[in-house]
Structures are given as C-alpha cells and as structure tokens.
Short mmCIF file of C-alpha atoms and ligand atoms in Angstrom, two decimals:
data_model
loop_
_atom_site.label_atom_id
_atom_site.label_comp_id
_atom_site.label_asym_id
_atom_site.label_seq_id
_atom_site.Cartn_x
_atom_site.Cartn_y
_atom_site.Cartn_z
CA UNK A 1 0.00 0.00 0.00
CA UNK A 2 1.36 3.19 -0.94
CA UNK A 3 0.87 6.34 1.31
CA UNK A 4 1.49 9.29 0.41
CA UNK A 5 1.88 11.16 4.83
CA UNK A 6 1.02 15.29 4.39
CA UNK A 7 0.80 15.92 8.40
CA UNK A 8 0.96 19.90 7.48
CA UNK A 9 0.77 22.26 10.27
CA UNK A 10 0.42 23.11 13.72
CA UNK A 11 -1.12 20.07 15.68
CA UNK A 12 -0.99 17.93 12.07
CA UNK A 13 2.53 16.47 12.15
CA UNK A 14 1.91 15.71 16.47
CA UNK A 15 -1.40 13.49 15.52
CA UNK A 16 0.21 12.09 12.18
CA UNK A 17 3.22 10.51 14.02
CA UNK A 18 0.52 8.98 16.46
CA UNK A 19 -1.19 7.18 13.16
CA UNK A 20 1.95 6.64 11.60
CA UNK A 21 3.32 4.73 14.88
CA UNK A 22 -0.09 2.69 14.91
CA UNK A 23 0.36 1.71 11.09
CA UNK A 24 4.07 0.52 11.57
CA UNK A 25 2.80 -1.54 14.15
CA UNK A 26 0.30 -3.10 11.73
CA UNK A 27 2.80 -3.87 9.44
CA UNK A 28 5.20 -5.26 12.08
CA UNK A 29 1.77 -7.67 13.08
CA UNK A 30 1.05 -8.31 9.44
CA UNK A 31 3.71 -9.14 7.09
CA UNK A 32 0.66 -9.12 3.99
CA UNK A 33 0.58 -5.26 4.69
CA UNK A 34 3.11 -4.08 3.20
CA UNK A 35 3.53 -0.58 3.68
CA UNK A 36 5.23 2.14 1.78
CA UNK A 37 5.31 5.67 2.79
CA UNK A 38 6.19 8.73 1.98
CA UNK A 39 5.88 12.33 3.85
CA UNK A 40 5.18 15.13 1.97
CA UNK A 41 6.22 18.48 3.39
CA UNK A 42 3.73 20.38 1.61
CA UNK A 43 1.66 23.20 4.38
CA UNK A 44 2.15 26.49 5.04
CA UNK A 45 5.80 26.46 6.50
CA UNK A 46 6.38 25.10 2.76
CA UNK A 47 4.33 28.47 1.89
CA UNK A 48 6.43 30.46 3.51
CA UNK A 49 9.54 29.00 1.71
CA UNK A 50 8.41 28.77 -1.62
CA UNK A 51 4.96 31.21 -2.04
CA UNK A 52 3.18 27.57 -3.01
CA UNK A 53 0.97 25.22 -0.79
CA UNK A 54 2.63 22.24 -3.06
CA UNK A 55 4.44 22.53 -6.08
CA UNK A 56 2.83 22.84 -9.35
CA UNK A 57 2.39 18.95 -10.29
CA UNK A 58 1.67 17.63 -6.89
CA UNK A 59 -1.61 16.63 -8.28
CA UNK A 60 0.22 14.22 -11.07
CA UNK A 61 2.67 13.30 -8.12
CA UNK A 62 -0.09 12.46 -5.81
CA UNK A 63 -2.08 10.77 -8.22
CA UNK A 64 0.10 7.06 -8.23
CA UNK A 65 -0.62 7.02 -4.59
CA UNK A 66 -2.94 4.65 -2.95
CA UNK A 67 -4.46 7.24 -0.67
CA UNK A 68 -3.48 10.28 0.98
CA UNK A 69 -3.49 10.32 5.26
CA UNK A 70 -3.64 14.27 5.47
CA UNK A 71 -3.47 15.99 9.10
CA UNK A 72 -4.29 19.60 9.37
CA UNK A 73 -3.34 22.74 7.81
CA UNK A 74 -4.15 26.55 8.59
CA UNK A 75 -1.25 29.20 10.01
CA UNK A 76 -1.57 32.42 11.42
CA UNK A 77 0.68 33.78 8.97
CA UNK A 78 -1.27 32.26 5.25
CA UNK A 79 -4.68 33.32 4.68
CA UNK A 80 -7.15 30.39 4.98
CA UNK A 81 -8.37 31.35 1.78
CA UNK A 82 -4.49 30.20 0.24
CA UNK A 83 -4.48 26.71 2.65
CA UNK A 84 -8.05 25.77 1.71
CA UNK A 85 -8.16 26.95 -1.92
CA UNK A 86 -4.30 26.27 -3.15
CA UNK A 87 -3.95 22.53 -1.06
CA UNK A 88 -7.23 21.03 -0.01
CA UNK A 89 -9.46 21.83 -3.10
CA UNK A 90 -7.34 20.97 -5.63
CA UNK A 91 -7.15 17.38 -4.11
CA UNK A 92 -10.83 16.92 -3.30
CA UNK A 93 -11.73 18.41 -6.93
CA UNK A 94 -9.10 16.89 -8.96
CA UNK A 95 -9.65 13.67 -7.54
CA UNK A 96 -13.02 13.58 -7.50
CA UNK A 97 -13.52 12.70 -4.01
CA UNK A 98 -17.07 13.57 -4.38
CA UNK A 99 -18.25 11.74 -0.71
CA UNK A 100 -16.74 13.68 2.69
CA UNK A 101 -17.61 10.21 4.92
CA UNK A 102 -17.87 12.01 8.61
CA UNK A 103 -18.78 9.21 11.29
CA UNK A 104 -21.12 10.34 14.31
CA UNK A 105 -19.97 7.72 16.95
CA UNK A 106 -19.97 7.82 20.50
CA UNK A 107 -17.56 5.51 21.49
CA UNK A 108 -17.42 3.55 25.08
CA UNK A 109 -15.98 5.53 27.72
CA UNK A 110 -16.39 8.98 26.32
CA UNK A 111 -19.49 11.18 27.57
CA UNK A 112 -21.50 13.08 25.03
CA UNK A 113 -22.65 16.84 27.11
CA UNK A 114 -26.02 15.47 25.86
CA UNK A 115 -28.20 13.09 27.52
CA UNK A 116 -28.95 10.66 25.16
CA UNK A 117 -31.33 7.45 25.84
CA UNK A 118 -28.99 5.36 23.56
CA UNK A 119 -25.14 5.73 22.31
CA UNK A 120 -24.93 8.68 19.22
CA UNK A 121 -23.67 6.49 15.97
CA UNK A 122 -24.90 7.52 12.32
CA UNK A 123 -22.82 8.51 9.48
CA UNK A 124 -22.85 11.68 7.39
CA UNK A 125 -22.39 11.79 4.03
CA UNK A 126 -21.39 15.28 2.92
CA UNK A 127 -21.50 16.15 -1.17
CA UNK A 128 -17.40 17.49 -1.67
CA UNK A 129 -16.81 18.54 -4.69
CA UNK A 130 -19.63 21.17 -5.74
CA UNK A 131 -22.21 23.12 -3.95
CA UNK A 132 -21.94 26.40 -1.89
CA UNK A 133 -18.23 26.12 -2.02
CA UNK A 134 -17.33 27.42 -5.22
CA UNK A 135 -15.12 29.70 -6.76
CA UNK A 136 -17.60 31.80 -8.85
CA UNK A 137 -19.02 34.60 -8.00
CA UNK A 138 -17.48 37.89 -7.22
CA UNK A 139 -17.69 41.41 -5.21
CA UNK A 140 -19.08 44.49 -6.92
CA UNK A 141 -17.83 47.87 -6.23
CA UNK A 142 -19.78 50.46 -6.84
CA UNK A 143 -20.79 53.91 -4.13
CA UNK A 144 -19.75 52.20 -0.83
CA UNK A 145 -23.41 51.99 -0.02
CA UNK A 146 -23.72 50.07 -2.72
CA UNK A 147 -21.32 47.38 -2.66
CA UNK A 148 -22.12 43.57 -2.66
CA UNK A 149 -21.08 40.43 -3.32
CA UNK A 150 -22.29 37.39 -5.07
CA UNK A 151 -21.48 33.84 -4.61
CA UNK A 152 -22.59 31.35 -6.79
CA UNK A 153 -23.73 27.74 -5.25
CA UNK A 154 -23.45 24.93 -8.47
CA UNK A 155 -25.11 22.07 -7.90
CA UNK A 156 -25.62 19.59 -10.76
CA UNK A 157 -27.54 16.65 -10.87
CA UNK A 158 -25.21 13.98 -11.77
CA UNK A 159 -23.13 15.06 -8.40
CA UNK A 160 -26.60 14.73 -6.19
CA UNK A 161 -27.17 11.79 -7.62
CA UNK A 162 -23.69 9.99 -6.91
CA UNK A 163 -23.49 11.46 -4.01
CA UNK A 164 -27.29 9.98 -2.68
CA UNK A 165 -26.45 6.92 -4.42
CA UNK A 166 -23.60 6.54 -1.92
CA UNK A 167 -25.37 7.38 1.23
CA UNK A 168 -28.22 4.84 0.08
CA UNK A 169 -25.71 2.31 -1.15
CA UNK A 170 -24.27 2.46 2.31
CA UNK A 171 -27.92 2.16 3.82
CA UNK A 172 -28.65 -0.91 2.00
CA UNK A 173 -25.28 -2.78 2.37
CA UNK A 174 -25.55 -1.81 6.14
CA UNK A 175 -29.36 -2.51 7.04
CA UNK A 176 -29.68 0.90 7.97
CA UNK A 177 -33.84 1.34 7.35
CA UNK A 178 -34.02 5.38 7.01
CA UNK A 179 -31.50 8.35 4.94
CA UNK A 180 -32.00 11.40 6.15
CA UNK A 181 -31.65 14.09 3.40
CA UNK A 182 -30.46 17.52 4.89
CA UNK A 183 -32.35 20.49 3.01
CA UNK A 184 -33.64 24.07 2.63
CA UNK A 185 -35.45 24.14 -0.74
CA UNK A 186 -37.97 25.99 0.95
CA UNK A 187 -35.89 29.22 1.13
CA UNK A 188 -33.73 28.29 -1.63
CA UNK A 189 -35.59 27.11 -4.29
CA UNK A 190 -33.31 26.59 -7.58
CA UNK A 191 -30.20 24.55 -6.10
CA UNK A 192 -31.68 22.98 -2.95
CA UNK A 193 -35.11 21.88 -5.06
CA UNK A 194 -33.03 20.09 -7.47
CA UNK A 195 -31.24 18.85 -4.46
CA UNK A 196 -34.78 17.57 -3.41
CA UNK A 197 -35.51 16.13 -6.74
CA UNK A 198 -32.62 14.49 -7.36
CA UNK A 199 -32.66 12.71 -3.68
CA UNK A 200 -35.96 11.58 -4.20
CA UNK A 201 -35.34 10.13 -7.42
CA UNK A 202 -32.84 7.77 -6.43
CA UNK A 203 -34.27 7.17 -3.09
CA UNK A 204 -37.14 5.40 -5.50
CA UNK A 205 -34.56 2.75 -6.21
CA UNK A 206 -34.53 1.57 -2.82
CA UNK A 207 -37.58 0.90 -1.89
CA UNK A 208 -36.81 -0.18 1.44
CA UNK A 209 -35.20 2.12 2.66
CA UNK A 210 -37.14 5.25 4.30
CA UNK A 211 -36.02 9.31 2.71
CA UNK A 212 -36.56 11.75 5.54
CA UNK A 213 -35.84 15.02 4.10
CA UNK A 214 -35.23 17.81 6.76
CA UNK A 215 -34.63 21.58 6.73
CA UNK A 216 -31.90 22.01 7.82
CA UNK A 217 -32.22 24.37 10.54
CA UNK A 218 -34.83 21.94 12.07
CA UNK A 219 -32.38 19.39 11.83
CA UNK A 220 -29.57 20.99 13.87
CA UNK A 221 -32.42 21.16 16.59
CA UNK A 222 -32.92 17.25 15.91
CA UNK A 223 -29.16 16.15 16.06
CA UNK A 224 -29.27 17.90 19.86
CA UNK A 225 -32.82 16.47 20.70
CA UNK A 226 -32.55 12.82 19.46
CA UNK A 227 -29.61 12.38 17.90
CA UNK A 228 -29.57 8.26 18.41
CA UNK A 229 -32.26 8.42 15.97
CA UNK A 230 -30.27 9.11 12.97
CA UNK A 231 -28.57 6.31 10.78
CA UNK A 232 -27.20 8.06 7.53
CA UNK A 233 -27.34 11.27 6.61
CA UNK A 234 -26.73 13.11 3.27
CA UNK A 235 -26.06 16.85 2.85
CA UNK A 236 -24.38 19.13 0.24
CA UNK A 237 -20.71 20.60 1.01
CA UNK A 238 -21.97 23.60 3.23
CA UNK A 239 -24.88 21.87 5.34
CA UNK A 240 -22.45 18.62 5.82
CA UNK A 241 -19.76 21.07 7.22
CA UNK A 242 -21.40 22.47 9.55
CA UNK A 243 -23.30 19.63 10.83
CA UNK A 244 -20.57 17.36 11.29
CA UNK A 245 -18.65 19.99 13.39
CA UNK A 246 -21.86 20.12 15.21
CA UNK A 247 -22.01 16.41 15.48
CA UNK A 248 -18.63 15.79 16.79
CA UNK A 249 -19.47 18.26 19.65
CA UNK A 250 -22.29 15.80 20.35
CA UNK A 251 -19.85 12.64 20.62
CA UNK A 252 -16.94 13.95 22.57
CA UNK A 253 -15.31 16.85 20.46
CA UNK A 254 -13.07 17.65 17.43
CA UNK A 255 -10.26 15.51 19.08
CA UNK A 256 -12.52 12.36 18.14
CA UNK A 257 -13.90 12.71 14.85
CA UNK A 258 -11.87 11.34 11.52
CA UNK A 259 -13.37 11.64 7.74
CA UNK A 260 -12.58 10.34 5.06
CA UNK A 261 -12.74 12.20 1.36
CA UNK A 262 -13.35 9.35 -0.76
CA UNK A 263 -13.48 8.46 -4.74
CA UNK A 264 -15.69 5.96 -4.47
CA UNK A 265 -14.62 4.43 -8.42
CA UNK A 266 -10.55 4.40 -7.32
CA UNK A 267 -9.79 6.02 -10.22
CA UNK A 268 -7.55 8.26 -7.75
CA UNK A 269 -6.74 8.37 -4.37
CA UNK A 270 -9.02 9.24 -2.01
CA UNK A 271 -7.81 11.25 1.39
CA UNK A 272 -8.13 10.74 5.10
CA UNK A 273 -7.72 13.34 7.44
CA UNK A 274 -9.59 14.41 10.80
CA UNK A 275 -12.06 17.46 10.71
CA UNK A 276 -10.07 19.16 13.42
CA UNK A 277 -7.79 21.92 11.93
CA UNK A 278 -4.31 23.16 13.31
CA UNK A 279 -5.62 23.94 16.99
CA UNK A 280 -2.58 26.83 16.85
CA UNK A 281 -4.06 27.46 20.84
CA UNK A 282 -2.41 24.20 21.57
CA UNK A 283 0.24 23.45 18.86
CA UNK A 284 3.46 22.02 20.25
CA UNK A 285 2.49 21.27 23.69
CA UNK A 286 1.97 17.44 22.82
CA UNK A 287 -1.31 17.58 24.08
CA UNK A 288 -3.29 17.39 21.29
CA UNK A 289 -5.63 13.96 21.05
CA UNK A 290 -4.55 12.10 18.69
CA UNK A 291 -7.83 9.31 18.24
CA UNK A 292 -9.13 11.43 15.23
CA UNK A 293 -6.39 10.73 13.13
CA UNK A 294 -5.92 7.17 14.16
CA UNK A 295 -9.58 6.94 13.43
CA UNK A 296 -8.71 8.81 9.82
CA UNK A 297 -5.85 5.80 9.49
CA UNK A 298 -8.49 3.28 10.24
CA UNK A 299 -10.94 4.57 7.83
CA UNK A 300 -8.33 4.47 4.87
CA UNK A 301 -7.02 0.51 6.22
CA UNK A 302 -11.29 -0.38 5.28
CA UNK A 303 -11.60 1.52 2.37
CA UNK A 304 -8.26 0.26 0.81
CA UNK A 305 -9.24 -3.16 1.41
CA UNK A 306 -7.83 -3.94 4.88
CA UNK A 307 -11.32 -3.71 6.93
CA UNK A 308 -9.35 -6.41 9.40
CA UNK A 309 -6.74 -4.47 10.56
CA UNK A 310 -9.00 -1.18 10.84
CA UNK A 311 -11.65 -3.12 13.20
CA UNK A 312 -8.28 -4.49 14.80
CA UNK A 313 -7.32 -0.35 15.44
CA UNK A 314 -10.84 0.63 16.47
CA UNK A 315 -10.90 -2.73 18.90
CA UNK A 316 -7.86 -0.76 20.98
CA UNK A 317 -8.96 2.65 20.29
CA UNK A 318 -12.18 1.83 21.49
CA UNK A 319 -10.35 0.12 24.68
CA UNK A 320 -8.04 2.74 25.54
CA UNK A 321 -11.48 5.02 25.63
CA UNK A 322 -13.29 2.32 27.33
CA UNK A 323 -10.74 2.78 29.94
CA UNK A 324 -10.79 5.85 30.93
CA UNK A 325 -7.12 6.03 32.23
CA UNK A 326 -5.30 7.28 29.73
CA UNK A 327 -6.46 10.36 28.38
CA UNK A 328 -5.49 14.12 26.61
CA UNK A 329 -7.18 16.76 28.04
CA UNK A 330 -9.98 17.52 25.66
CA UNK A 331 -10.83 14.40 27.73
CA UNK A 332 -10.55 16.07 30.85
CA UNK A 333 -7.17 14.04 31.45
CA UNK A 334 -3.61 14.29 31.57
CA UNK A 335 -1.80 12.32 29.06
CA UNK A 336 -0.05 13.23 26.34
CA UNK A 337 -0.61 12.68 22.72
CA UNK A 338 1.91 9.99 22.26
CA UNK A 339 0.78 8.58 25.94
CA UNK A 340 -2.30 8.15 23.94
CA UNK A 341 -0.79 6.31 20.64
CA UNK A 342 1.36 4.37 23.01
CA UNK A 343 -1.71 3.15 24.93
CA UNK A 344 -3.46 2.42 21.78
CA UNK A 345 -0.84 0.85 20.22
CA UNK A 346 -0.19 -1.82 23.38
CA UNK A 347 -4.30 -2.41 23.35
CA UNK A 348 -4.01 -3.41 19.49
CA UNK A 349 -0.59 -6.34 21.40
CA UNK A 350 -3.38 -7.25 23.38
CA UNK A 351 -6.02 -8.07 20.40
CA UNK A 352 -4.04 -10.08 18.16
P1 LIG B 401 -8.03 25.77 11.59
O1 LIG B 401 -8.03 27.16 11.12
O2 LIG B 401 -6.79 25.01 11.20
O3 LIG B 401 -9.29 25.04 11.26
P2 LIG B 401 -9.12 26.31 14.19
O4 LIG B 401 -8.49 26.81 15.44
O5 LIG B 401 -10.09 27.11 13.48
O6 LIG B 401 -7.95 25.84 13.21
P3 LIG B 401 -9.46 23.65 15.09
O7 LIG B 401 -8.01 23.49 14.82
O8 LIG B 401 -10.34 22.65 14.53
O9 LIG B 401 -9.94 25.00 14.52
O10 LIG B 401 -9.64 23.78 16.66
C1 LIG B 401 -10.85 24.17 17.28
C2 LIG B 401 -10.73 23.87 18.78
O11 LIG B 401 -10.71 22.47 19.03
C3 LIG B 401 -9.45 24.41 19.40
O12 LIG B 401 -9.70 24.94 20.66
C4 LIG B 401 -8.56 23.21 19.49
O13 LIG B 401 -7.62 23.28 20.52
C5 LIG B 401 -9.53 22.06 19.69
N1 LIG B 401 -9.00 20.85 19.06
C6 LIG B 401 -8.96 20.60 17.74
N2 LIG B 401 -8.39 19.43 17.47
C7 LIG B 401 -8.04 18.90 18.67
C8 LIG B 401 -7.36 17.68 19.06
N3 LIG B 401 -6.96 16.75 18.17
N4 LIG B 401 -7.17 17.47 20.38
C9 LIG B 401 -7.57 18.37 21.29
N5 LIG B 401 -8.19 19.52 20.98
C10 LIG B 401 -8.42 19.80 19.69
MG1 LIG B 402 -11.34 25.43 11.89
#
C-alpha cells in the first residue's frame, strides 16, 4: 500500500506521528501489509519557503498514490483562503472525491454533554466537490453603499445523484432502514429543489429504505434532541460542514472525529484526514488527542481493502477510551498525545 503522509501544520505532524506509529505496528503484526510511505512536506511552513501550498504537479505526483493520510493545515501567517483553496481543493476536486464520509460515533468511555437514551452512531455523508463552495461569483464595487457580493452555489444533478447513491448504497449494504436528506429548498428554491428532486429520485430505487428530508435548521435542533435516531445522513458541502462539526461536539469533540474524502470508483486516491484543523491554541504542547487521526488511518485501512486491521485499530482505540485512564485533556485528562498512541498501540498487542 502506498501512502502518500502530508501531516501539514500546527497540531498535524503531532497526531500524524501517532497514526503513523499505529500503522508501523500493523505492518510489524502483518507481514501481507506491506507498507510504503512517503511524507510530503507540503503546508504552510512550505508556503512560507516557496509562495506555493505544493508545487505545481503535486496533483500528477499524488495521483500514483494509494491514498493520501492528510493531518491539518491553517497558520496564522497564510490566509485560509491560500491553505483551503491552493492545497485542499485541488485534491478533493481533482480527484473527484465527491463523498466527505464524517462518522457520528460515541464511542465507550467517552461522555456526550447530551443526555442521550442510547449511544450517538450515524454517518454523514457530505456532497465534496460542488455546492456552496465554489469559486464563482465575485464582489461588486460600486458607491460604498452600494457594494455587494455574489457567490454562486453549483449544484448539478449527476453530483446529487452519486453522491445519494452513496449514502443509500451504504444504507442498504448496512441494514440501515431510514436516509436522512439535509435540506432548505424551501428558502432556496433553484439549487436545494433540485437537491430535493434528485434525492428523491434515487431514493425510489430503494424501496426499502425510508427518505426523511429535513430543513436544515430543524435538523440541527434534531441532532441535539434525538440524535440516536439518525442512521445516515446526506447533505451538500456547506450543510455537511457544519453539521458534522456540530455532530462531533455531540460525541466527545473535534479531538474524536476522523473523515474520510473518498473516490468511491478508485480512479484516484481518495484522502483521510480528521475534521479538526491546526488547533494553533495548543500546537506544540503534545497535548493534542490524537484518536481522530488514528480513526482517519483506520478509515483508509477499510476503504483500501484492509477492513481487518481497521476493526483491529478501532478494537484498541475503542479500549483505551473504554478505559478511561489514559487520556489528553480535551478528555478532561492528563496524558499526552503519544501517551495516547502508546496506549493504543499496546491495546491493538493485546487483540491479536
Ligand atoms: P483551523 O483554522 O486550522 O481550522 P481552528 O483553530 O479554526 O484551526 P481547530 O483546529 O479545529 O480550529 O480547533 C478548534 C478547537 O478544538 C481548538 O480549541 C482546538 O484546541 C480544539 N482541538 C482541535 N483538534 C483537537 C485535538 N486533536 N485534540 C484536542 N483539541 C483539539
Ligand atoms: Mg477550523
């Protein structure tokens, strides 16, 4: 398997050595995974050195890799509009990793601040290469009074539709019984209609399974209220974002939550990184939690064929939590972040 490592900045590199110190130890386990990795200095210290995120054919460099484990990026000193738009986009775009997979799990031995009648554990799958976040659109000057800005949301109907087909895909090969389609097509009524239409078209082609389309302002209300009763969710670029920051406040925090960017077809690699960002407020302390990348490292093991050896990482993830000895202080402990990859790594001794 060939890995191409970008930890990039701030708390990145801290949780990537965590994951990379969990995968080594899979290979040591395993002699069928054979591992071959390479780190790739490209972030915003590169920025600083060069005035480039990555060099210009990163893409066609990137592109004979099996998959990409990505940490975090974002500096004081780069505008977020340069880390997002000149590293991250690029990949998800130009790969075509059109699903953003964001798991919703409460795992054993962490404590959701809500009080839920069962444990929190649905999926959401967030549309990643279209949608609000585009590049078109622009600012108009005119009589200060006067100025505005447009920003144009593209949604087409061959990216709803792979996108739903995924989430309902995923409900059918999992027994999950509803999809719950994240919306607003009553306020806006040319993208998120066709969003509508195109959801409920495929959802036709599984007639078992139940569409639940909700606004999404209701649903933010519902994923505080009764958030056990979700299973799989769907939601275009913008919606997903922000509910999947709101759902790993739900299950524990940032420090827990992994995604995955994924091209479903493998034509090109498809990218695993948590949905934390730098965390510059505690950046070189070596305090940061380093789960959500593991998690992120687990996610890419399953989708590139190795769903053994990411149960076997959840397994001692899952009993470190369980535990509830050692733990980073997100987790209202005291360990450090390679206390916590240590302890991890000497649960997954115990497993095998
Ligand atoms: P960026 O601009 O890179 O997204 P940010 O500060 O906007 O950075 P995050 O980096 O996601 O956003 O951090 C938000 C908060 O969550 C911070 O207070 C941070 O310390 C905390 N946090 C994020 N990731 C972790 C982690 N792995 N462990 C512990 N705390 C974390
Ligand atoms: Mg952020």
């Amino acid at each position: 398997m060939k890995l191409a490592v970008m930890a990039g900045d701030g708390i990145g590199p801290e949780v990537m050595n965590e994951a990379l110190k969990v995968l080594n130890t899979l290979s040591s386990l395993d002699s069928t995974l054979q591992l071959e990795m390479e780190e790739l200095p490209w972030s915003s210290a590169y920025y600083m050195e060069t005035g480039r995120m990555m060099p210009a054919d990163a893409l066609s460099y990137l592109q004979h890799f099996d998959a990409i484990l990505f940490g975090a990026i974002g500096d004081a000193r780069v505008p977020d509009e340069v880390t997002i738009w000149d590293l991250i986009m690029p990949i998800r775009k130009e790969f075509q990793q059109y699903v953003n997979v964001r798991p919703v799990k409460q795992l054993k031995g962490v404590a959701s601040p809500l009080d839920t009648k069962a444990p929190i554990d649905f999926v959401v799958f967030r549309e990643n290469a279209e949608g609000e976040y585009s590049h078109m659109g622009g600012r108009m000057y005119g009589q200060t009074s006067q100025e505005m800005a447009v920003q144009t949301t593209v949604m087409t109907k061959a990216g709803i539709r792979r996108l739903s087909r995924y989430g309902f895909d995923y409900a059918r090969k999992h027994g999950k019984k509803t999809v719950t389609s994240a919306t607003k097509s009553n306020a806006i009524i040319h993208t998120m209609k066709l969003w509508d239409d195109v959801v409920r078209e495929v959802g036709q082609e599984y007639p078992e399974i139940r569409l639940s389309p909700v606004y999404i302002d209701a649903l933010a209300a519902y994923f505080i209220n009764r958030p056990e009763s979700f299973e799989v969710v769907i939601a275009s670029n913008l919606f997903g974002d922000i509910l999947t920051d709101l759902g790993a406040g739900i299950v524990g925090g940032l420090g827990l939550s992994p995604s995955a960017n994924l091209n479903p077809e493998g034509q090109f690699p498809s990218m695993f990184e948590p949905i934390h960002g730098s965390a510059p407020d505690i950046s070189g302390k070596g305090i940061a939690n380093p789960v959500a990348q593991i998690w992120s490292a687990a996610l890419m093991l399953e989708h590139n064929g190795r769903p053994d050896l990411s149960d076997l990482v959840m397994n001692g993830m899952e009993a470190v939590l369980a535990e509830q000895e050692i733990r980073t202080p997100d987790l209202g402990g005291k360990s450090s972040t390679a206390d916590m990859g240590d302890a991890i790594i000497r649960a997954i001794h115990a497993h095998t």
